[in-house]
Short mmCIF file of C-alpha atoms in Angstrom, two decimals:
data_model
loop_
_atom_site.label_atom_id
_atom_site.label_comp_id
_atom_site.label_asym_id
_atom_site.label_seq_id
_atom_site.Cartn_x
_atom_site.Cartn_y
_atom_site.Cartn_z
CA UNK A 1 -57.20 17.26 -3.57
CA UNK A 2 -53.74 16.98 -2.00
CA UNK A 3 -51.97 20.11 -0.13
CA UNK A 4 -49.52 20.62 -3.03
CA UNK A 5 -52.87 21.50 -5.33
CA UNK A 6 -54.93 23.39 -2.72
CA UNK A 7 -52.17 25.96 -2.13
CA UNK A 8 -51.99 26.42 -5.68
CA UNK A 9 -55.68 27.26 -5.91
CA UNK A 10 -55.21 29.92 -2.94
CA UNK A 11 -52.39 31.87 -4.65
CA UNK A 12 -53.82 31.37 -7.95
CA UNK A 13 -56.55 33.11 -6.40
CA UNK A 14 -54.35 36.14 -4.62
CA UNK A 15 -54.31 34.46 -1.26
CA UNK A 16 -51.23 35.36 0.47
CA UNK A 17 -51.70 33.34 3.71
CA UNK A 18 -53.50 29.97 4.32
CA UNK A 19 -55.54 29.77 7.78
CA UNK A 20 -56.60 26.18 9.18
CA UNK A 21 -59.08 25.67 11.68
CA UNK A 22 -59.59 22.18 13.24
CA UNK A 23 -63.06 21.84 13.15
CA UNK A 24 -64.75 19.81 16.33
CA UNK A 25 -68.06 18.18 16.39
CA UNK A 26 -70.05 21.35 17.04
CA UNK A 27 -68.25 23.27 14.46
CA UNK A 28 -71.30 22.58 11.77
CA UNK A 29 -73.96 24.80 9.84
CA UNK A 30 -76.62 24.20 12.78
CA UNK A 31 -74.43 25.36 15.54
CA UNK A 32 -71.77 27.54 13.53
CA UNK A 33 -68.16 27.67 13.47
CA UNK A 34 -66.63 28.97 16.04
CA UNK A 35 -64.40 31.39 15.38
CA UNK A 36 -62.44 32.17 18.72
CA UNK A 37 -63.03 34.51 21.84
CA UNK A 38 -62.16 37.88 20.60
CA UNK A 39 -62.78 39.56 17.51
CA UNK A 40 -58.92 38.86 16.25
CA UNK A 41 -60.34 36.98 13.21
CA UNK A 42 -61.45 40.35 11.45
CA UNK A 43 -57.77 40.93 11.17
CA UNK A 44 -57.77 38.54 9.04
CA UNK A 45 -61.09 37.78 6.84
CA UNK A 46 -62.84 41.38 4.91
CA UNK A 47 -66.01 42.12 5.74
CA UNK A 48 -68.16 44.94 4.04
CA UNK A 49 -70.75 45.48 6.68
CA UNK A 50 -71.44 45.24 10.48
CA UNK A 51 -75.12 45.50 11.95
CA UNK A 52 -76.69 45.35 15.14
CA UNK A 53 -79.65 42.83 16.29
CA UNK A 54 -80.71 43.42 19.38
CA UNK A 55 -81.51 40.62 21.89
CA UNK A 56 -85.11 39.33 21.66
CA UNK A 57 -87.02 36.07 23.03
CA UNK A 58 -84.45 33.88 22.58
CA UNK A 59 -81.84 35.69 20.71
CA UNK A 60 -78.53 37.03 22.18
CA UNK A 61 -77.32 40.17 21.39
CA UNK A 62 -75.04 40.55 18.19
CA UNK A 63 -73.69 41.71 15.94
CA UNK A 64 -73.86 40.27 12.44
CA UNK A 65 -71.27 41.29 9.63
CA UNK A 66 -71.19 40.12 5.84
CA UNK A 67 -68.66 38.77 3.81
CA UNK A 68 -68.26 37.48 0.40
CA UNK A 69 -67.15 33.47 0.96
CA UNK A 70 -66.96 30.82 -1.89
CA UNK A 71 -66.11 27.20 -1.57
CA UNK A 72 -63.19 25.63 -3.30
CA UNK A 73 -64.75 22.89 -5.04
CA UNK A 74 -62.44 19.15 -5.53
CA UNK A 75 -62.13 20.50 -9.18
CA UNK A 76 -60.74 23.55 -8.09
CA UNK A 77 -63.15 25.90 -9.12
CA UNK A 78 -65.19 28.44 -6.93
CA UNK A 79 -68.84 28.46 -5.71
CA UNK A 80 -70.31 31.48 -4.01
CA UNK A 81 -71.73 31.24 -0.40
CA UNK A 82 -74.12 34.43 -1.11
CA UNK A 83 -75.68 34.40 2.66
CA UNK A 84 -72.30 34.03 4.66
CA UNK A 85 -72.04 36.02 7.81
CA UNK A 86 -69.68 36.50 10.56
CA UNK A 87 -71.65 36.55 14.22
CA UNK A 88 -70.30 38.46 16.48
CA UNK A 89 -71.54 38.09 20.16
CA UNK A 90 -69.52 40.93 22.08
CA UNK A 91 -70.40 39.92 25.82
CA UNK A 92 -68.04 37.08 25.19
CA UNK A 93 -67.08 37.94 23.24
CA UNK A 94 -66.47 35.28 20.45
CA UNK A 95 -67.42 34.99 16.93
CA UNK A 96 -69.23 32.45 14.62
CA UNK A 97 -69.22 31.96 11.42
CA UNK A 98 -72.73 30.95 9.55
CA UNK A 99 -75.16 30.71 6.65
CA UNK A 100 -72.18 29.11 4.11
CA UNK A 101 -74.08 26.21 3.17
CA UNK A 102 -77.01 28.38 2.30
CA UNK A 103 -78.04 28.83 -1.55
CA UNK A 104 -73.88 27.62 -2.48
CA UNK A 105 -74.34 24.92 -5.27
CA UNK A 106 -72.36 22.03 -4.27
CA UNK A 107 -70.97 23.30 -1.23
CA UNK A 108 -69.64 20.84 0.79
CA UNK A 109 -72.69 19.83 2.73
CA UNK A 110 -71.49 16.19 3.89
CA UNK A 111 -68.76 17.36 5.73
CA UNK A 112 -70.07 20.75 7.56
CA UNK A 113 -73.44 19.23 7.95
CA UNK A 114 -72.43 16.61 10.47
CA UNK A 115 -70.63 16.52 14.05
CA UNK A 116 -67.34 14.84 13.25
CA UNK A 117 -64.27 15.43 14.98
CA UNK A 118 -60.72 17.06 13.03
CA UNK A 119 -62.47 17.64 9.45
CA UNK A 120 -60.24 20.69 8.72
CA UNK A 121 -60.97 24.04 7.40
CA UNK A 122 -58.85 25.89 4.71
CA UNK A 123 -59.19 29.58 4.59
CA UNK A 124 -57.68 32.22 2.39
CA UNK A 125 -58.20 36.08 1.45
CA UNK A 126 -58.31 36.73 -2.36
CA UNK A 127 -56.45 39.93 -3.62
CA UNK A 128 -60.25 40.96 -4.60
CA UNK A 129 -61.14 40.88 -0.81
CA UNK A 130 -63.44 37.54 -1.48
CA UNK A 131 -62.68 34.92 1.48
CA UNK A 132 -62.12 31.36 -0.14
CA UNK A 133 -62.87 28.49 1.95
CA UNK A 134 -62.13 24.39 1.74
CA UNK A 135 -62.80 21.27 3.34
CA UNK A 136 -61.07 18.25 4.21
CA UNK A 137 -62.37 14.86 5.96
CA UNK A 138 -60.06 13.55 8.95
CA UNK A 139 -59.28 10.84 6.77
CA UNK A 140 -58.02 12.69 3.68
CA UNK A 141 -54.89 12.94 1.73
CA UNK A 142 -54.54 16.66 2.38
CA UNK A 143 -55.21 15.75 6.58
CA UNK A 144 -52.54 13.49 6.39
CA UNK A 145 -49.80 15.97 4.64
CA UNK A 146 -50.83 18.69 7.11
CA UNK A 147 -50.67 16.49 10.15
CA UNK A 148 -46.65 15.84 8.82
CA UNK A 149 -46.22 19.39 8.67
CA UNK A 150 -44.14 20.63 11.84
CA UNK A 151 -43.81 24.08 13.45
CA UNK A 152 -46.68 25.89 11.40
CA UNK A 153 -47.19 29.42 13.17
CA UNK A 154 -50.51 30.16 15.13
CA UNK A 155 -53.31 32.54 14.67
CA UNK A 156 -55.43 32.43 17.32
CA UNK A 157 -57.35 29.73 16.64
CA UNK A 158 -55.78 28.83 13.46
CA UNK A 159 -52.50 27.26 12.00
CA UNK A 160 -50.98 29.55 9.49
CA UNK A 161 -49.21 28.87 5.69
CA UNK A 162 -47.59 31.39 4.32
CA UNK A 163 -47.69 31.23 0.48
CA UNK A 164 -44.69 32.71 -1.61
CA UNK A 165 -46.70 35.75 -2.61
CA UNK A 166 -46.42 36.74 0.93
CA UNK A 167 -43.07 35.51 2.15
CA UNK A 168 -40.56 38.05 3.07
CA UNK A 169 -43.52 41.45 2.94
CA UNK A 170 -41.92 42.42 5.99
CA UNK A 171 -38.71 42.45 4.64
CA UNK A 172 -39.44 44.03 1.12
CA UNK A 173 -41.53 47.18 3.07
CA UNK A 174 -38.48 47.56 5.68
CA UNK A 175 -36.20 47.30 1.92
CA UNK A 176 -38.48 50.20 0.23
CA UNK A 177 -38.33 51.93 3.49
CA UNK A 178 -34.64 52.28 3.72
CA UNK A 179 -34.32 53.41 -0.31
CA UNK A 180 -36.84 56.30 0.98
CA UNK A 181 -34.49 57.00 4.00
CA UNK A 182 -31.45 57.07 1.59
CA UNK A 183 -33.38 59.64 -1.16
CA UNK A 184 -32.37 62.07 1.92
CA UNK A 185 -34.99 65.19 1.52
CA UNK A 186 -38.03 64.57 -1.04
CA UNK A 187 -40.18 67.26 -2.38
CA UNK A 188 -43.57 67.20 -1.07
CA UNK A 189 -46.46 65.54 -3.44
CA UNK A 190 -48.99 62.95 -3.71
CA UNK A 191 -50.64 60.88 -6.07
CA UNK A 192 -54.09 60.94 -7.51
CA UNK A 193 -56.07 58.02 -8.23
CA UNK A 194 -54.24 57.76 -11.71
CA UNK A 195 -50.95 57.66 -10.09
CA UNK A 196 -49.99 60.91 -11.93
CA UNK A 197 -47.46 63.13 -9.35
CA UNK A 198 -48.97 66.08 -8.25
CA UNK A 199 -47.76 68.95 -5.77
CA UNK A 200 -48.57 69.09 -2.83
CA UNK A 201 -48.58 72.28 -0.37
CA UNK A 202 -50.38 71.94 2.77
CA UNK A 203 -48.97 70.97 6.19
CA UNK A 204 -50.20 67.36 6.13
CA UNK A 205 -48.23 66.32 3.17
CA UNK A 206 -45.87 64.26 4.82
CA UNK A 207 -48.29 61.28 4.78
CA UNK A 208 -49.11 61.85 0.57
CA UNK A 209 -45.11 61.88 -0.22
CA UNK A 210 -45.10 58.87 1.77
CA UNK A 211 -47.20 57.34 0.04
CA UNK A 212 -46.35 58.77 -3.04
CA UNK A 213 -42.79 56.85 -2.91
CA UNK A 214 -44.66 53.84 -2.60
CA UNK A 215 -46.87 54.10 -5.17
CA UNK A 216 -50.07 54.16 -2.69
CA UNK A 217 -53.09 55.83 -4.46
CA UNK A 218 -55.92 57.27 -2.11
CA UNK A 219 -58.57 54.88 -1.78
CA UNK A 220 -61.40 54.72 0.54
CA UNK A 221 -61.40 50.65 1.41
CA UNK A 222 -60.46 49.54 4.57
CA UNK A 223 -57.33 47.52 3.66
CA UNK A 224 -54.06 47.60 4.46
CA UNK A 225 -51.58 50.05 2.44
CA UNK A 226 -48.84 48.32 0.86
CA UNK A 227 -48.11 44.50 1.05
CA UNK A 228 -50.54 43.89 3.74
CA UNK A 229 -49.06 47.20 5.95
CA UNK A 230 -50.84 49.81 6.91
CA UNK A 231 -47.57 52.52 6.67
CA UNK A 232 -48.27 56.15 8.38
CA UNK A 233 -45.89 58.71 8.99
CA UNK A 234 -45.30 61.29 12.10
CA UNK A 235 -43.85 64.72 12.22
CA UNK A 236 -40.68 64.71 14.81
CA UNK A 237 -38.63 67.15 15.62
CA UNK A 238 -35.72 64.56 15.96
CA UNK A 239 -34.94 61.48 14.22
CA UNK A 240 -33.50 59.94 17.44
CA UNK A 241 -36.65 60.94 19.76
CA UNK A 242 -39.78 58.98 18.17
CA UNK A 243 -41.70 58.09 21.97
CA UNK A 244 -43.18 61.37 21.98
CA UNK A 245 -45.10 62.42 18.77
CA UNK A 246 -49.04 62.61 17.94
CA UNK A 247 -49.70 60.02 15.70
CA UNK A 248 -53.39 59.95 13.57
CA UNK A 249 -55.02 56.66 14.13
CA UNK A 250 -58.18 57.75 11.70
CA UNK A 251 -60.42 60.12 10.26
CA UNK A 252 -63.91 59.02 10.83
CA UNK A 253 -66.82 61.35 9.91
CA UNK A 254 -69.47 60.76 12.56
CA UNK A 255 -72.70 57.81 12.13
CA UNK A 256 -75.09 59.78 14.20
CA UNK A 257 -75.75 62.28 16.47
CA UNK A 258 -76.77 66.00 16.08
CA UNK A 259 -73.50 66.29 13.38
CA UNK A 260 -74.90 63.66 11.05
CA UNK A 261 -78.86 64.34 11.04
CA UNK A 262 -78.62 68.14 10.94
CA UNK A 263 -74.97 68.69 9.43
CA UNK A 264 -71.51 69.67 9.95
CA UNK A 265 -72.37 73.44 9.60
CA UNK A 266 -75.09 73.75 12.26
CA UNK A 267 -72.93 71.93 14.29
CA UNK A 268 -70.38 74.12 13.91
CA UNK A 269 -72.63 77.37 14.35
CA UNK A 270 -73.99 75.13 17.41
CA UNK A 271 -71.20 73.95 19.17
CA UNK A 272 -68.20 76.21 17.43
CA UNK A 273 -66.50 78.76 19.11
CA UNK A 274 -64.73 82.10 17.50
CA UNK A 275 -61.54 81.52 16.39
CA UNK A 276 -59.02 81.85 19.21
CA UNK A 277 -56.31 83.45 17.24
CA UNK A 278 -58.97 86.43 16.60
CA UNK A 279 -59.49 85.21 12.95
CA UNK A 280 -63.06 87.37 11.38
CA UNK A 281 -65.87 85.72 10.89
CA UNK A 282 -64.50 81.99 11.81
CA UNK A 283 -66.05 79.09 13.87
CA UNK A 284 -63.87 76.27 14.82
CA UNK A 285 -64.44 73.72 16.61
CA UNK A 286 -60.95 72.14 18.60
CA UNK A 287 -59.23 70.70 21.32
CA UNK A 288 -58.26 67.29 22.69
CA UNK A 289 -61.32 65.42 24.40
CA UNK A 290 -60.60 62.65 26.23
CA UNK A 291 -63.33 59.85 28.13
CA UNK A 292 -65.41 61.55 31.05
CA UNK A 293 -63.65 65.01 30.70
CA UNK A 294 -65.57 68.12 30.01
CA UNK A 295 -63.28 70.27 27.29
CA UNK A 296 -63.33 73.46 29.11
CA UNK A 297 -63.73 74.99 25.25
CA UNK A 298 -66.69 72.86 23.69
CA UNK A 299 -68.35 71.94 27.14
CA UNK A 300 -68.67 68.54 25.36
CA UNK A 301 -67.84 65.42 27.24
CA UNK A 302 -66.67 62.07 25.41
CA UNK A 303 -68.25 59.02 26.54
CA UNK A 304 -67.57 55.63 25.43
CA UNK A 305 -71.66 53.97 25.56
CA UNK A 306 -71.89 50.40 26.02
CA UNK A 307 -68.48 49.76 26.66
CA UNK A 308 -67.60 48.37 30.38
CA UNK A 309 -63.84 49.31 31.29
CA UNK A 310 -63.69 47.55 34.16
CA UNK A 311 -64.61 44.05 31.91
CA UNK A 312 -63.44 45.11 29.04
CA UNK A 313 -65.95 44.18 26.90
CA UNK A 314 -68.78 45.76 24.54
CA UNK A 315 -71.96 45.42 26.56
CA UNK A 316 -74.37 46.58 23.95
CA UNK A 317 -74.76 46.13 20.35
CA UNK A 318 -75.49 49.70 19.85
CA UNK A 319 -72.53 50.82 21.74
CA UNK A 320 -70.66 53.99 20.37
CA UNK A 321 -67.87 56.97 20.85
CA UNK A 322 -70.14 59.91 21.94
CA UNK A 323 -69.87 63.71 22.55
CA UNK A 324 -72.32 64.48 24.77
CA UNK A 325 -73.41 68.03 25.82
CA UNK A 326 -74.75 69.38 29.15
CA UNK A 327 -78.50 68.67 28.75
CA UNK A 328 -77.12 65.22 27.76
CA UNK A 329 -77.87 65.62 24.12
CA UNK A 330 -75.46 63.49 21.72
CA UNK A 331 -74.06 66.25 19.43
CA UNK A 332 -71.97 63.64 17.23
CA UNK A 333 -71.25 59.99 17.51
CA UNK A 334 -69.47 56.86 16.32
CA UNK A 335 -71.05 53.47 16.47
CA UNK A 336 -68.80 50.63 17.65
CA UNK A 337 -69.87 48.44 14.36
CA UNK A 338 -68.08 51.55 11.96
CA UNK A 339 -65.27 52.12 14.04
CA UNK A 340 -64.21 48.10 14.50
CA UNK A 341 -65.12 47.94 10.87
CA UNK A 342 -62.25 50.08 9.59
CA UNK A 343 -60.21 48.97 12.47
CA UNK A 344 -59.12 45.69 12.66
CA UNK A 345 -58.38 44.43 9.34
CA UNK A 346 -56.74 47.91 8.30
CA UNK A 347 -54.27 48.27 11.44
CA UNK A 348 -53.78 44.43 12.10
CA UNK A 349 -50.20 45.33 10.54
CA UNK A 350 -48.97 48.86 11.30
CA UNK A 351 -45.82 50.73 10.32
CA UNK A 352 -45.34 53.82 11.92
CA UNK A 353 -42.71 56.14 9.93
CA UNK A 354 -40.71 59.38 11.25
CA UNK A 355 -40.26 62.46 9.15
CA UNK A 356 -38.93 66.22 9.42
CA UNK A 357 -40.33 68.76 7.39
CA UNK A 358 -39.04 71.71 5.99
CA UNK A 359 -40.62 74.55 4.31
CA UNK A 360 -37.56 76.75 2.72
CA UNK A 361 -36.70 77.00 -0.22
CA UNK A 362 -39.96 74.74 -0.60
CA UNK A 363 -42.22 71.96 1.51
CA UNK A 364 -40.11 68.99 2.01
CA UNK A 365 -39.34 65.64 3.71
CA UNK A 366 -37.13 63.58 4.68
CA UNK A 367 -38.12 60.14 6.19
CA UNK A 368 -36.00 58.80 9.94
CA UNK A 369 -34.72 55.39 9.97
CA UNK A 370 -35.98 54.23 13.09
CA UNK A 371 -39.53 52.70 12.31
CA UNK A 372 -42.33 51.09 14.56
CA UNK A 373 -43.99 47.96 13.84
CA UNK A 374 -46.88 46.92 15.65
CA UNK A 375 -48.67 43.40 14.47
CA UNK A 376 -52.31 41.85 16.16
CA UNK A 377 -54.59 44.06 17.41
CA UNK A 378 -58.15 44.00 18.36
CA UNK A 379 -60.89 46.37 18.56
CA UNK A 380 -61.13 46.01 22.34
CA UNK A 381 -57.69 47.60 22.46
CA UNK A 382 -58.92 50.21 21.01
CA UNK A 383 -61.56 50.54 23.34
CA UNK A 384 -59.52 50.28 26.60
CA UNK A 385 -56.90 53.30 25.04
CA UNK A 386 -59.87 55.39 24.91
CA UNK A 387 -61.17 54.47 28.15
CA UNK A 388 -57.60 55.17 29.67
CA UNK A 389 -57.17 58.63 27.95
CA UNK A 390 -55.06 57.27 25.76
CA UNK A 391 -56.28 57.42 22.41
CA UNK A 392 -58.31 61.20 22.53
CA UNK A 393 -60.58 62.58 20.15
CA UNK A 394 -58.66 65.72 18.47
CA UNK A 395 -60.82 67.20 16.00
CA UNK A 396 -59.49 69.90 13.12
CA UNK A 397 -63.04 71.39 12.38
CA UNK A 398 -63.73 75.06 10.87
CA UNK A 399 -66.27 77.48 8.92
CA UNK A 400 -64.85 80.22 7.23
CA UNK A 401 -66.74 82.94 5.91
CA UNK A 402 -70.03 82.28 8.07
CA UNK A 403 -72.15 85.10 7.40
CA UNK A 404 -71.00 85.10 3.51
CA UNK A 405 -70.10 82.38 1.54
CA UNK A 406 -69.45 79.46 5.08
CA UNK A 407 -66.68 77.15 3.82
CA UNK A 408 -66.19 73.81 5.75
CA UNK A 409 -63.04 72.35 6.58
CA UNK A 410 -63.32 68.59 8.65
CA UNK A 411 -61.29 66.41 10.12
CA UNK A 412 -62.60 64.57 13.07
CA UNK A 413 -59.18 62.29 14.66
CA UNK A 414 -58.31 60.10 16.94
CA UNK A 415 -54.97 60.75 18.40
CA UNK A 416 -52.40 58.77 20.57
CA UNK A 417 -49.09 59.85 21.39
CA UNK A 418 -46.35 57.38 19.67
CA UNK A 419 -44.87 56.38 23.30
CA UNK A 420 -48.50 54.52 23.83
CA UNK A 421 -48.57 52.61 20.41
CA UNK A 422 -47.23 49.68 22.63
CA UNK A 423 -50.56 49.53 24.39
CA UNK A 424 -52.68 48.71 20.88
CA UNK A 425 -50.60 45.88 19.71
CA UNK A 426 -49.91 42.15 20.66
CA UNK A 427 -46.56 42.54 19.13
CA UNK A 428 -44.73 45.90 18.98
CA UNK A 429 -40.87 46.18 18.24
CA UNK A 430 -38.74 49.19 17.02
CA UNK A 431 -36.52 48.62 14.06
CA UNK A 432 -33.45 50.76 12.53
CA UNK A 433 -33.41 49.70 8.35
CA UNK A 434 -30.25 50.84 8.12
CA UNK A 435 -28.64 48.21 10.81
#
């Protein structure tokens, strides 16, 4: 194997971007690869699943996620790692990788078996979401070209080569974004999961044409949108003010709590409160709740569990987002595991769009030419924006016709106003596509 060959593999494979990790002596299948001291590397590698394992006897406690990992074999061909798991130990924090020699047929045992210093590890994400992983002894051809190679970028704890299927993304989304800006004002519609054009007529639509124009279908995976960007557009009111819009970070339906085991209606009929407006026979259920303020509406306070602000860090496994009400009952919640499972790889590259909207003669946009880009982010971010009042839940919930035929409308969100989008990302810079 020589570097020329193993890159081909990786983008014959869908990889975009090559990560290399210079293993040391206690980088091996007994003690586990260590994966660096913050939980940047979900950014980067899919994983379907995050549980909790409390700490026992001897055991610290984790977290443990899945992913699908195969070995690039000196042939070139692929052999699955089925019991490959990412360990995540969040009063680090750090990660770990583990369990890739287990059950792989001819996995490359010699090499991660043993303590020997700068074997190096290939990595690469598959345009199926599969992580593809190779190894090299210090020794080796491929060690030799790659210790040549000058001023390769940094990842945290990896070197970085960027394959041509990925070169110039940033440029090509800034490129589609500017032949949006230039349409002027585009009638309002979405796409279904066929990519047929359909109309589209409620207030929200600004994010569908978005989309739309760049051929994004709705999916429910936690990837990026379009060439490895997560693209989301904001109502302004001006093209030239952009610090001062709400911006939707997500949409997650809560993982436990009195919403999830008895349901969004008795929640509602629970917790709800008649319609302010003076609407007939409406429950809604409102209002921007931020961490350790009672809503003066809901009587709910939100209360990050198992986080410590003053550390920063996750200080228990079964930490989670939590509305809790006067007798200290959780009414709804959101586990740390779901919410850092949708965040990090998904908003690891951000592009944050303008629009104005008009509704005569018909729903419309038109998309600004200022744009914000934020790149690297981390779950603990997240966490601190809460803590700070930052990022607020903002839910959009209502039952109509309660004492008929109840109709249910959700939307639980988490907000931030655009001037704080700063605080989430490593990098964040503001670029005009037309300049």
């Amino acid at each position: 194997m020589n570097l020329k060959s193993l890159k081909a593999i990786f983008s014959a494979n869908g990889c975009n971007k090559i990560y290399i990790k210079n293993l040391a002596p206690n980088d091996n299948s007994k003690n586990q690869v260590y994966f660096g001291g913050n939980f940047e590397v979900l950014n980067i590698l899919p994983i379907s699943e995050i549980t909790t394992e409390a700490a026992g006897d001897w055991k610290k406690e984790r977290f443990k996620a899945k992913i699908k990992f195969s070995w690039i074999l000196e042939d070139g061909t692929l052999t699955l790692a089925p019991k490959s798991q990412l360990i995540l130990y969040p009063k680090y924090p750090e990660v770990r990788f583990s369990g890739f020699l287990i059950g792989s047929k001819n996995a490359p045992s010699y090499l991660m078996t043993q303590r020997l210093q700068n074997r190096l590890l290939f990595l690469g994400v598959s345009d199926l979401g599969e992580t593809l992983g190779y190894v090299a002894a210090p020794d080796s051809e491929i060690a030799n070209e790659l210790n040549n190679l000058s001023s390769l970028n940094n990842y945290g704890i990896f070197k970085v080569i960027e394959l041509p299927i990925f070169q110039n993304n940033k440029q090509k989304l800034i490129s589609e974004l500017l032949r949006i800006h230039n349409l002027d004002w585009i009638n309002s519609k979405r796409l279904d999961t066929f990519r047929n054009i359909l109309p589209c007529k409620s207030s929200n639509c600004g994010g569908y044409t978005l989309e739309a124009e760049l051929g994004i279908t709705p999916n429910g995976y936690s990837e990026p949108d379009y060439l490895g960007w997560e693209v989301k557009q904001f109502g302004v009111a001006n093209f030239t003010r952009i610090n001062s819009s709400v911006i939707t970070l997500m949409t997650p339906e809560p993982t436990d709590g009195f919403y999830k085991s008895a349901g969004a209606e008795a929640f509602l009929r629970k917790y709800g409160y008649p319609d302010v407006s003076g609407k007939p026979d409406r429950l809604n259920f409102g209002g921007v709740h931020r961490s350790e303020k009672l809503h003066p509406r809901t009587n709910l306070i939100l209360k990050l569990i198992g986080y410590d602000q003053c550390e920063g860090k996750i200080r228990n496994s079964n930490g989670r987002i939590a509305l809790i009400d006067q007798n200290d009952n959780e009414t709804a919640s959101w586990s740390f595991t779901s919410m850092m499972l949708h965040w990090n790889r998904k908003h690891n590259q951000a592009c944050y769009v303008p629009s104005l909207s008009q509704k005569i003669p018909e729903r419309n946009y038109k998309y600004g030419n200022n744009i914000i880009l934020g790149t690297g982010t981390d779950f603990l971010m997240f966490l601190k924006e809460m803590a700070n009042g930052n990022i607020y839940y903002d839910p959009g919930i209502k039952l109509e016709n309660m004492s008929t035929k109840p109709l249910i409308k959700k939307r639980n969100q988490f907000r931030i106003v655009s001037k704080n989008l700063g605080n989430l990302y490593k990098n964040k810079e503001i670029v005009d596509i037309t300049a």
